[in-house]
Coordinates of C-alpha atoms in Angstrom, one line a residue:
X1 CA -12.6 -28.3 73.7
X2 CA -15.9 -26.5 71.7
X3 CA -16.8 -24.6 74.2
X4 CA -13.4 -23.6 75.0
X5 CA -12.5 -22.6 71.6
X6 CA -16.1 -20.5 71.6
X7 CA -15.6 -19.0 75.5
X8 CA -11.9 -17.8 73.9
X9 CA -13.4 -16.5 70.6
X10 CA -15.9 -14.3 72.4
X11 CA -13.2 -12.9 74.8
X12 CA -10.9 -11.4 72.0
X13 CA -14.3 -10.9 70.1
X14 CA -15.3 -8.7 73.3
X15 CA -11.6 -6.8 74.1
X16 CA -11.5 -6.2 70.2
X17 CA -14.7 -4.4 70.2
X18 CA -13.7 -2.4 73.4
X19 CA -10.8 -1.4 71.3
X20 CA -12.5 -1.3 68.0
X21 CA -15.4 1.1 69.6
X22 CA -12.8 3.5 70.8
X23 CA -10.9 3.5 67.7
X24 CA -13.9 4.8 66.2
X25 CA -14.4 7.5 68.6
X26 CA -10.8 8.5 67.9
X27 CA -11.4 8.8 64.6
X28 CA -14.1 10.4 64.8
X29 CA -12.2 13.7 67.3
X30 CA -9.6 13.7 63.9
X31 CA -12.3 14.3 61.6
X32 CA -13.7 17.0 63.4
X33 CA -9.8 18.3 64.1
X34 CA -8.2 17.4 60.2
X35 CA -11.3 16.7 57.9
X36 CA -9.7 15.8 54.4
X37 CA -7.7 18.4 54.2
X38 CA -4.1 18.5 52.6
X39 CA -2.6 18.2 56.4
X40 CA -5.0 15.2 57.5
X41 CA -3.3 13.6 54.0
X42 CA 0.4 13.5 55.8
X43 CA -1.0 12.6 59.0
X44 CA -3.0 9.4 57.6
X45 CA 0.3 8.3 55.4
X46 CA 2.1 8.8 58.4
X47 CA 0.0 6.6 60.7
X48 CA -0.5 3.5 58.0
X49 CA 3.4 3.0 58.5
X50 CA 3.2 2.3 62.1
X51 CA 0.1 0.7 61.7
X52 CA 1.1 -1.4 58.9
X53 CA 4.4 -2.5 60.9
X54 CA 1.4 -3.5 64.4
X55 CA -0.2 -5.6 61.7
X56 CA 3.0 -7.2 60.8
X57 CA 4.5 -7.9 64.4
X58 CA 1.5 -8.0 66.7
X59 CA -1.5 -9.8 64.5
X60 CA 0.9 -10.8 61.3
X61 CA 3.7 -12.2 60.5
X62 CA 5.8 -12.4 63.5
X63 CA 3.0 -14.4 65.7
X64 CA 2.4 -16.8 62.6
X65 CA 6.2 -17.8 62.8
X66 CA 6.5 -18.0 66.6
X67 CA 3.1 -19.2 68.3
X68 CA 3.7 -22.6 66.5
X69 CA 7.6 -22.9 67.3
X70 CA 6.7 -21.4 70.9
X71 CA 3.8 -23.9 71.3
X72 CA 6.1 -27.0 70.2
X73 CA 8.5 -26.4 73.4
X74 CA 5.9 -26.2 75.5
X75 CA 4.4 -29.6 74.0
X76 CA 7.6 -30.8 74.1
X77 CA 10.1 -29.4 76.1
X78 CA 10.8 -28.6 79.8
X79 CA 9.8 -24.8 81.2
X80 CA 13.4 -24.0 81.4
X81 CA 13.7 -24.2 77.6
X82 CA 10.7 -22.2 77.3
X83 CA 11.7 -19.7 79.0
X84 CA 14.8 -19.6 77.4
X85 CA 13.6 -19.8 73.8
X86 CA 11.6 -16.6 74.9
X87 CA 15.2 -15.3 76.1
X88 CA 16.9 -15.4 72.9
X89 CA 13.9 -14.1 71.0
X90 CA 13.2 -11.7 73.1
X91 CA 17.6 -10.4 72.7
X92 CA 17.6 -11.2 69.0
X93 CA 14.4 -9.8 67.7
X94 CA 15.1 -6.7 70.3
X95 CA 18.2 -5.8 68.5
X96 CA 17.6 -5.9 65.2
X97 CA 14.6 -3.8 65.9
X98 CA 16.1 -1.1 67.7
X99 CA 18.6 -0.7 64.8
X100 CA 15.8 -0.7 62.5
X101 CA 13.9 2.2 64.6
X102 CA 17.5 4.4 64.7
X103 CA 17.8 3.9 60.6
X104 CA 14.0 4.5 60.4
X105 CA 13.8 8.1 62.3
X106 CA 17.1 8.7 60.1
X107 CA 16.0 7.9 57.2
X108 CA 12.5 9.7 57.3
X109 CA 12.6 11.4 53.9
X110 CA 13.2 8.8 52.1
X111 CA 10.8 6.9 53.6
X112 CA 8.0 9.7 52.9
X113 CA 9.4 9.6 49.5
X114 CA 8.3 5.8 49.2
X115 CA 5.0 5.8 50.6
X116 CA 4.3 9.6 49.0
X117 CA 6.0 9.9 45.5
X118 CA 3.4 12.4 44.0
X119 CA 4.3 14.4 47.1
X120 CA 7.8 13.7 46.9
X121 CA 7.9 14.4 43.7
X122 CA 5.9 17.8 44.1
X123 CA 8.5 18.6 46.0
X124 CA 11.5 18.6 44.3
X125 CA 9.4 20.9 41.3
X126 CA 8.3 23.5 44.2
X127 CA 4.9 22.2 43.4
X128 CA 1.9 23.2 45.3
X129 CA 2.2 19.8 48.0
X130 CA 5.6 20.5 48.4
X131 CA 4.8 21.1 52.2
X132 CA 2.8 17.3 52.2
X133 CA 6.0 16.2 52.0
X134 CA 8.2 17.6 54.4
X135 CA 5.1 17.5 57.2
X136 CA 5.3 13.7 56.3
X137 CA 9.4 13.4 56.9
X138 CA 9.1 14.8 59.9
X139 CA 6.2 13.4 61.6
X140 CA 7.6 9.9 60.3
X141 CA 10.5 11.4 63.0
X142 CA 7.5 10.9 65.5
X143 CA 5.8 7.6 64.3
X144 CA 8.0 5.6 63.3
X145 CA 9.9 4.2 67.0
X146 CA 6.7 2.4 67.4
X147 CA 7.6 -0.4 65.4
X148 CA 10.1 -1.0 68.7
X149 CA 7.2 -1.1 71.3
X150 CA 4.7 -2.8 69.1
X151 CA 7.4 -5.6 68.3
X152 CA 7.6 -6.7 72.1
X153 CA 4.3 -6.0 72.9
X154 CA 3.7 -8.4 69.8
X155 CA 6.3 -11.2 71.7
X156 CA 4.5 -10.3 74.8
X157 CA 1.0 -11.2 73.2
X158 CA 2.2 -14.1 71.1
X159 CA 3.1 -15.3 74.3
X160 CA 0.1 -15.1 76.2
X161 CA -2.3 -16.1 73.6
X162 CA -0.3 -19.8 73.4
X163 CA -1.0 -20.4 77.0
X164 CA -4.3 -19.4 76.3
X165 CA -4.1 -15.8 78.1
X166 CA -6.5 -14.1 75.1
X167 CA -7.5 -11.4 76.8
X168 CA -4.5 -9.2 77.7
X169 CA -3.3 -8.7 73.9
X170 CA -6.8 -8.0 72.6
X171 CA -7.1 -5.4 75.3
X172 CA -3.9 -3.9 74.9
X173 CA -4.5 -1.7 71.6
X174 CA -7.0 0.2 73.5
X175 CA -5.0 1.7 75.2
X176 CA -3.1 3.2 71.7
X177 CA -6.3 4.1 70.8
X178 CA -6.7 6.2 75.0
X179 CA -3.7 7.5 73.6
X180 CA -4.0 9.2 71.1
X181 CA -7.8 10.6 72.1
X182 CA -5.4 12.1 74.8
X183 CA -2.8 13.7 71.8
X184 CA -5.7 15.5 69.9
X185 CA -7.2 16.4 73.5
X186 CA -4.1 17.7 75.1
X187 CA -1.1 17.8 72.3
X188 CA -2.2 19.4 69.4
X189 CA -3.6 22.5 70.5
X190 CA 0.1 23.6 71.4
X191 CA 1.2 23.0 68.3
X192 CA 1.1 25.5 65.1
X193 CA 0.4 22.4 62.9
X194 CA -2.1 19.9 65.5
X195 CA -1.4 17.0 63.4
X196 CA 2.6 16.9 64.9
X197 CA 1.0 17.0 68.3
X198 CA -1.3 14.0 67.0
X199 CA 1.7 12.0 66.0
X200 CA 3.5 11.8 69.3
X201 CA -0.1 10.0 70.2
X202 CA 1.4 7.1 68.4
X203 CA 5.3 7.0 70.0
X204 CA 2.9 7.6 73.7
X205 CA 0.8 4.4 72.7
X206 CA 3.7 2.3 71.9
X207 CA 5.2 2.6 75.3
X208 CA 1.9 2.3 77.4
X209 CA 1.1 -0.9 75.7
X210 CA 4.8 -2.5 76.7
X211 CA 4.3 -1.4 80.2
X212 CA 0.7 -2.4 80.8
X213 CA 1.6 -6.1 79.5
X214 CA 5.0 -6.7 81.4
X215 CA 3.1 -7.3 85.0
X216 CA 1.1 -10.6 82.9
X217 CA 4.3 -11.9 81.5
X218 CA 6.0 -11.7 84.9
X219 CA 2.9 -13.1 86.8
X220 CA 3.2 -15.7 84.0
X221 CA 6.6 -16.4 84.8
X222 CA 8.1 -15.5 81.7
X223 CA 9.5 -12.8 82.4
X224 CA 13.2 -13.1 81.5
X225 CA 16.5 -11.8 80.9
X226 CA 17.2 -10.6 76.8
X227 CA 20.2 -12.8 75.0
X228 CA 21.4 -12.6 72.0
X229 CA 20.7 -15.7 70.4
X230 CA 20.8 -15.4 66.2
X231 CA 22.0 -19.2 66.2
X232 CA 19.9 -20.8 68.7
X233 CA 17.9 -23.5 66.8
X234 CA 14.4 -22.1 68.3
X235 CA 15.4 -18.8 66.5
X236 CA 16.3 -20.2 63.6
X237 CA 13.2 -21.6 62.9
X238 CA 11.3 -18.6 63.7
X239 CA 13.3 -16.1 61.6
X240 CA 13.2 -19.4 58.6
X241 CA 9.0 -19.1 58.9
X242 CA 9.0 -15.3 59.7
X243 CA 11.2 -13.9 56.7
X244 CA 8.3 -15.2 53.7
X245 CA 5.8 -14.5 56.6
X246 CA 6.5 -10.6 56.7
X247 CA 4.8 -11.6 53.3
X248 CA 2.6 -13.6 53.1
X249 CA 0.5 -13.0 55.9
X250 CA 0.3 -9.2 54.9
X251 CA 0.2 -8.9 51.5
X252 CA -3.2 -7.2 52.4
X253 CA -1.7 -4.6 54.2
X254 CA 0.9 -4.6 51.1
X255 CA -1.8 -3.5 49.1
X256 CA -3.4 -0.8 51.4
X257 CA 0.1 0.7 51.2
X258 CA 0.4 0.6 47.4
X259 CA -2.5 1.7 47.0
X260 CA -1.5 5.4 49.5
X261 CA 1.4 5.6 47.2
X262 CA -0.9 6.1 44.2
X263 CA -3.7 7.9 46.3
X264 CA -0.9 10.7 46.1
X265 CA -1.2 11.4 42.5
X266 CA -4.9 11.4 42.8
X267 CA -7.3 13.8 43.8
X268 CA -6.5 15.7 46.9
X269 CA -8.5 14.3 49.9
X270 CA -8.1 10.4 48.7
X271 CA -5.4 9.4 51.3
X272 CA -7.7 10.7 53.6
X273 CA -11.6 9.5 52.0
X274 CA -9.4 5.7 51.7
X275 CA -8.7 5.9 55.6
X276 CA -11.7 6.8 57.3
X277 CA -13.3 3.9 55.3
X278 CA -10.2 1.5 55.9
X279 CA -11.1 2.5 59.8
X280 CA -14.9 1.3 59.2
X281 CA -13.8 -1.8 57.4
X282 CA -11.0 -2.5 60.4
X283 CA -14.1 -2.5 62.9
X284 CA -15.5 -6.0 61.5
X285 CA -12.5 -7.2 60.4
X286 CA -11.2 -7.2 63.6
X287 CA -13.6 -8.1 65.6
X288 CA -14.1 -11.9 64.0
X289 CA -11.9 -12.4 61.3
X290 CA -8.7 -11.5 63.4
X291 CA -10.0 -12.5 66.9
X292 CA -11.1 -16.1 65.2
X293 CA -7.9 -16.4 63.5
X294 CA -5.5 -15.3 66.8
X295 CA -7.8 -18.3 68.8
X296 CA -7.5 -21.0 66.5
X297 CA -3.8 -20.6 65.5
X298 CA -2.4 -22.1 68.7
X299 CA -4.5 -24.6 68.7
X300 CA -4.0 -25.8 65.0
X301 CA -0.4 -25.5 65.8
X302 CA -1.2 -28.5 68.2
X303 CA -3.2 -30.3 66.3
X304 CA -1.5 -30.7 62.3
X305 CA 0.5 -33.6 63.6
X306 CA -0.7 -37.4 62.8
X307 CA -4.3 -38.0 61.8
X308 CA -5.6 -34.0 60.8
X309 CA -9.1 -34.7 61.7
X310 CA -9.1 -32.4 64.3
X311 CA -7.1 -30.3 62.2
X312 CA -9.6 -30.0 59.6
X313 CA -12.5 -29.3 62.5
X314 CA -11.0 -26.0 63.5
X315 CA -10.5 -24.6 60.2
X316 CA -13.9 -25.1 59.2
X317 CA -15.2 -24.0 62.5
X318 CA -13.4 -20.9 61.9
X319 CA -14.8 -20.8 58.6
X320 CA -18.2 -20.8 59.4
X321 CA -17.8 -18.2 62.1
X322 CA -16.6 -15.9 59.5
X323 CA -19.6 -16.8 57.1
X324 CA -21.4 -16.0 59.8
X325 CA -21.1 -12.7 60.7
X326 CA -18.5 -12.0 58.2
X327 CA -21.6 -11.9 55.2
X328 CA -23.9 -9.5 57.2
X329 CA -20.8 -7.5 58.1
X330 CA -20.0 -7.0 54.2
X331 CA -23.5 -6.3 53.3
X332 CA -24.6 -4.0 55.8
X333 CA -21.5 -2.0 55.3
X334 CA -22.3 -1.3 52.0
X335 CA -25.8 -0.8 52.0
X336 CA -25.1 1.8 55.5
X337 CA -21.9 3.1 54.0
X338 CA -23.1 6.7 54.0
X339 CA -24.9 6.8 57.3
X340 CA -22.3 5.3 58.9
X341 CA -19.7 8.2 57.4
X342 CA -21.9 10.7 58.3
X343 CA -22.9 9.8 61.8
X344 CA -19.8 9.2 62.8
X345 CA -17.3 12.0 61.2
X346 CA -19.6 14.8 59.5
X347 CA -18.6 17.6 61.9
X348 CA -15.9 20.3 62.1
X349 CA -13.2 20.5 59.2
X350 CA -15.5 17.2 57.6
X351 CA -17.4 18.4 55.3
X352 CA -21.1 16.9 53.2
X353 CA -18.4 16.1 50.3
X354 CA -16.2 14.3 52.4
X355 CA -18.7 12.0 53.7
X356 CA -20.2 11.0 49.9
X357 CA -16.6 10.5 48.7
X358 CA -15.1 8.6 51.6
X359 CA -18.6 6.3 51.4
X360 CA -17.7 5.5 47.7
X361 CA -14.3 3.6 48.6
X362 CA -16.0 2.2 51.7
X363 CA -19.0 0.8 49.8
X364 CA -15.3 -1.0 47.6
X365 CA -14.0 -2.3 50.2
X366 CA -16.8 -3.5 51.9
X367 CA -17.2 -5.6 48.4
X368 CA -13.6 -7.2 50.0
X369 CA -14.4 -8.0 53.3
X370 CA -15.3 -12.0 53.9
X371 CA -12.4 -12.4 51.6
X372 CA -10.3 -10.9 54.1
X373 CA -11.0 -12.6 56.9
X374 CA -11.6 -15.7 55.3
X375 CA -7.8 -15.0 54.4
X376 CA -7.5 -14.6 58.4
X377 CA -8.5 -18.0 59.0
X378 CA -7.0 -20.1 56.0
X379 CA -3.9 -18.6 56.3
X380 CA -2.7 -19.9 59.7
X381 CA -4.2 -23.6 58.3
X382 CA -0.1 -22.7 56.6
X383 CA 1.9 -21.0 59.4
X384 CA 0.1 -23.6 61.8
X385 CA 2.2 -26.5 59.8
X386 CA 5.3 -23.8 59.7
X387 CA 4.7 -23.5 56.1
X388 CA 5.3 -20.1 55.0
X389 CA 6.7 -20.7 51.4
X390 CA 2.8 -21.2 50.4
X391 CA 1.7 -18.3 51.2
X392 CA 4.2 -16.2 50.0
X393 CA 3.4 -17.7 46.3
X394 CA 0.4 -17.0 46.5
X395 CA 0.6 -13.3 47.8
X396 CA 3.1 -12.3 45.1
X397 CA 0.7 -13.6 42.5
X398 CA -2.7 -11.5 44.4
X399 CA -0.3 -8.6 44.6
X400 CA 0.1 -8.5 40.8
X401 CA -3.2 -9.5 40.7
X402 CA -3.9 -5.8 42.3
X403 CA -1.6 -4.2 40.3
X404 CA -3.2 -5.4 37.4
X405 CA -6.6 -4.5 39.3
X406 CA -5.7 -0.8 40.3
X407 CA -4.2 -0.1 36.4
X408 CA -7.5 -1.3 35.2
X409 CA -9.7 0.7 37.6
X410 CA -7.9 3.6 38.4
X411 CA -7.2 4.9 34.4
X412 CA -10.8 3.8 33.9
X413 CA -11.9 6.2 36.8
X414 CA -9.7 8.8 36.2
X415 CA -8.5 11.9 38.9
X416 CA -11.5 12.2 40.4
X417 CA -12.6 9.1 41.5
X418 CA -9.3 6.4 40.3
X419 CA -9.7 6.1 44.5
X420 CA -12.8 3.9 44.5
X421 CA -10.4 1.6 42.1
X422 CA -7.7 1.6 44.6
X423 CA -10.2 0.4 46.9
X424 CA -12.1 -2.1 44.6
X425 CA -8.7 -3.9 43.2
X426 CA -8.1 -3.8 46.7
X427 CA -11.0 -6.2 47.5
X428 CA -10.8 -7.7 44.3
X429 CA -7.1 -9.3 45.2
X430 CA -8.2 -10.1 48.7
X431 CA -11.2 -12.8 46.8
X432 CA -8.3 -13.9 44.4
X433 CA -5.8 -14.5 47.6
X434 CA -8.6 -16.1 49.4
X435 CA -9.8 -18.6 46.5
X436 CA -6.4 -19.9 45.9
X437 CA -5.4 -20.0 50.0
X438 CA -8.4 -22.8 49.8
X439 CA -7.2 -24.6 46.2
X440 CA -3.7 -24.9 47.8
X441 CA -5.2 -26.5 51.0
X442 CA -7.9 -28.8 49.1
X443 CA -4.8 -29.6 46.7
X444 CA -2.8 -30.9 49.4
X445 CA -5.3 -32.9 51.2
X446 CA -4.8 -30.5 53.9
X447 CA -8.3 -29.0 54.3
X448 CA -11.4 -28.3 52.1
X449 CA -14.7 -26.1 53.3
X450 CA -17.4 -29.0 53.8
X451 CA -20.4 -29.4 52.2
X452 CA -22.4 -28.0 55.7
X453 CA -20.1 -24.9 55.7
X454 CA -20.8 -24.0 52.0
X455 CA -24.9 -24.9 52.9
X456 CA -24.4 -22.2 56.0
X457 CA -22.7 -20.0 54.0
X458 CA -25.4 -19.7 50.7
X459 CA -28.2 -19.6 54.2
X460 CA -26.1 -16.3 55.5
X461 CA -26.2 -14.8 52.2
X462 CA -29.9 -15.3 51.4
X463 CA -30.7 -13.9 55.3
X464 CA -28.2 -10.8 54.9
X465 CA -30.0 -10.4 51.4
X466 CA -33.0 -10.5 53.1
X467 CA -31.6 -7.8 56.0
X468 CA -30.7 -5.5 53.2
X469 CA -33.7 -4.9 51.6
X470 CA -35.4 -4.3 55.1
X471 CA -33.0 -1.9 55.7
X472 CA -33.3 0.7 52.8
X473 CA -36.7 -0.2 52.7
X474 CA -36.7 1.4 56.0
X475 CA -33.7 4.1 55.4
X476 CA -34.6 7.8 55.1
X477 CA -33.9 9.9 52.3
X478 CA -30.4 10.7 51.4
X479 CA -31.0 14.7 52.8
X480 CA -32.2 13.4 55.8
X481 CA -28.5 12.5 57.1
X482 CA -27.2 16.5 55.9
X483 CA -29.8 18.8 57.2
X484 CA -30.7 16.5 61.3
X485 CA -29.4 16.7 64.4
X486 CA -26.5 14.8 65.3
X487 CA -28.8 12.9 68.1
X488 CA -31.6 12.3 65.5
X489 CA -29.0 10.7 63.5
X490 CA -27.7 8.1 65.7
X491 CA -30.6 7.0 67.3
X492 CA -32.0 6.8 62.9
X493 CA -28.4 5.1 62.4
X494 CA -28.8 2.6 65.5
X495 CA -32.6 1.6 64.7
X496 CA -31.6 -0.1 61.4
X497 CA -28.8 -1.5 63.2
X498 CA -30.6 -3.6 65.4
X499 CA -33.4 -3.9 62.5
X500 CA -30.7 -5.6 60.4
X501 CA -29.5 -7.7 63.1
X502 CA -33.0 -8.8 64.8
X503 CA -34.0 -9.6 60.6
X504 CA -30.6 -11.5 59.7
X505 CA -30.9 -13.6 62.6
X506 CA -34.9 -14.1 62.7
X507 CA -34.0 -15.2 58.8
X508 CA -31.5 -17.3 59.0
X509 CA -32.5 -19.2 62.3
X510 CA -35.7 -19.9 60.0
X511 CA -33.7 -21.4 57.4
X512 CA -32.2 -23.7 60.1
X513 CA -29.5 -21.9 61.8
X514 CA -29.5 -24.0 65.3
X515 CA -26.5 -23.4 68.6
X516 CA -25.0 -27.1 67.7
X517 CA -23.4 -25.2 64.5
X518 CA -21.4 -22.5 66.3
X519 CA -19.8 -25.5 67.9
X520 CA -16.4 -27.2 66.8
X521 CA -15.9 -30.8 66.6
X522 CA -11.8 -30.7 67.2
X523 CA -10.9 -32.0 70.3

C-alpha cells in the first residue's frame, strides 16, 4: 500500500508539475503584455474570481464532500447505485451551477463592486480609477461562465480520483493554461483592450477541460445521463457536507480575495504584485500540498471507521511528505524571491520597480507556504470522516485573525507598502489555521503528529537553513539581475536552484534521511 500511495503521489505531482510549468509560461506572457499596469490590476482581479471558484470545486469543498460519500457507495453498494448517485449529483449540481452562472453574468457590476470596492467608489465619484470598475464589470461577464465548466470538471475529476485514476484530473489544468496562452497570442491583438481577449481564454479553457475528461468517464462506465435528485439520499449527504466545506476548506482563498478588495484601495499595481507573488507560491503548493491531499483523501475515507491506526499512519505520512518538500520550498522562495520574479517577469511592461515590489510580497507569502500545505493535508482528516463543521469553526477564527493582522500590518506599512502587510497577514492566518486544525485532531484523539515526524521536520529545517546559507553565499549582486542578459540570468538561477536542492538533500541525508522515511505504514 505504501508503494501505491507514493506512486499515486508521484503521478499527481508530475502531472501538476507540467500544469504549473505551463502556468508560469502563461504568466510570463501576461507580464510582458500587461505588466503591473492599471489594466493588469483589472485582469488579475477578474482572474481571481474564476480561480477562486476552481479552488472551491476542483480542488476544494466539492471534492472534500463528494469523494467520501462516493467512496462509501463504492465500498457498500452496487455499481448501479454508484452510477445512480453520479447521475443525481451531476443533474442537481449542474442545474444549480447553471443558474449561478447566469446570475453571475447578469450581476457582474455587483460582483465587481464587491471584489473591487475601491474602484467602485472611484466610479461613483468620477475618480481616476473609474475605468477600472467599468472594465472589470465587462470582463466578469466573459470569465464568470467558467464556474459552469469547472464545476463539472471537478465532478468528473473527483469520480476518476475515487477510482484511483489520478493522472487525468491532475493533467486537466494544462488545457486551461494552453487556452490562456493561445488567447494572449491569437485573441488579444484583435482587441483595443488586450485584456478582454485574454479573458476569453478562461471561457475556452473551461470548455476544453470538460471535453478532455468526458472520454475517460465513458471508458470507466461512469458517463451517465444527469437527472435532478435534490432529495436523493446521497445528494442530501453531499450537500449537507459541502455547504460548510465551501467555507472551511477555502479559507486561504477567501483571505486572498479579501486581500484583493483591500488592495484596490492601495498603491496602483498592488493587485498585480500580489497576483504574481501568489502565482509563484502556487507552484510548490500545487506540486506537493494539493497533490498529496488529492491522493490521501480517498484512502482516508476508507480507513476512518473502526481502528484508526492506518488512518493516523496515512495522515502522518502526508505531513512528513509536506515537511520534506514544503520546508525547503518555503526557505527557497524567501531567499530567491527577487531573482525568480526577475527571470520570469522582467520584460516588456513589467519594470524593475515591479520586480522589487512583487519580490517583497512573495517573501511575505512564502513565510506561510508550509502552513498552506499543512492545511491541505490536515483538513482531509475531518472531511474523510464527513465532519465539515469543525473546519468551518476553525476557518472563521482564521478569517478573524486575518482581518486583525491586515488591520495591524496594512496600517503600519502605509499606502505604498500596505500590500506586503496583506501577504504577511495571509501567511500568519494560515499558520493559525494549521495549528488549530492539528490541535483539534489531537484533542479528539483522531491524529497527532508523531515524535518521529516532528524530528523529521526539525532535520528538514536544519537542512534548509544550510541550503539558504549556501545559496546566499553564491548569489550574485542585485545589479546582476537587472543588467545581464535573460539567458545568463536563467542559467544563474537554474544553477542556484540545483545547488540548493543538492545541498538540502546532502545535509538531510547526513542527518539520517533514508528511503524508509518516504513510506507509509498504512494498509
